[in-house]
Amino acid sequence: MKREDVLFLYLIDNDADLAQRVNELDDHGELALELALKTK
């Protein structure tokens, strides 16, 4: 399932520091953008 809805809400919620947020790695070394768009 694609999660564009989650990505959209994340971007809206973090618009003030968006550049930092989209380049932030999680515990597994993945970007938030990668996680949101991943298809299983």
CSV table of C-alpha atoms in Angstrom, one decimal:
chain,number,residue,atom,x,y,z
A,1,MET,CA,0.0,0.0,0.0
A,2,LYS,CA,1.4,3.4,-0.9
A,3,ARG,CA,1.2,6.0,1.8
A,4,GLU,CA,1.1,9.4,0.0
A,5,ASP,CA,-1.5,10.4,2.6
A,6,VAL,CA,1.0,9.9,5.4
A,7,LEU,CA,3.7,11.7,3.5
A,8,PHE,CA,1.4,14.7,2.9
A,9,LEU,CA,0.4,15.0,6.5
A,10,TYR,CA,4.1,14.7,7.6
A,11,LEU,CA,5.1,17.5,5.2
A,12,ILE,CA,2.3,19.7,6.4
A,13,ASP,CA,3.1,19.1,10.0
A,14,ASN,CA,6.8,19.8,9.6
A,15,ASP,CA,6.8,22.7,7.1
A,16,ALA,CA,8.8,25.0,9.3
A,17,ASP,CA,11.9,22.7,9.3
A,18,LEU,CA,11.1,20.7,6.2
A,19,ALA,CA,14.6,20.7,4.7
A,20,GLN,CA,16.0,19.1,7.9
A,21,ARG,CA,13.1,16.6,8.3
A,22,VAL,CA,13.2,15.2,4.8
A,23,ASN,CA,16.9,14.5,5.1
A,24,GLU,CA,16.7,12.9,8.6
A,25,LEU,CA,17.6,9.3,8.8
A,26,ASP,CA,15.8,6.8,11.0
A,27,ASP,CA,17.3,4.0,13.1
A,28,HIS,CA,17.7,1.9,10.0
A,29,GLY,CA,19.4,4.6,7.9
A,30,GLU,CA,16.4,5.3,5.8
A,31,LEU,CA,14.9,8.7,4.9
A,32,ALA,CA,11.4,9.6,6.0
A,33,LEU,CA,10.6,10.1,2.3
A,34,GLU,CA,11.8,6.6,1.4
A,35,LEU,CA,9.7,5.1,4.2
A,36,ALA,CA,6.5,7.0,3.2
A,37,LEU,CA,6.8,5.9,-0.4
A,38,LYS,CA,7.8,2.3,0.1
A,39,THR,CA,5.6,-0.4,-1.3
A,40,LYS,CA,5.3,-3.7,0.4
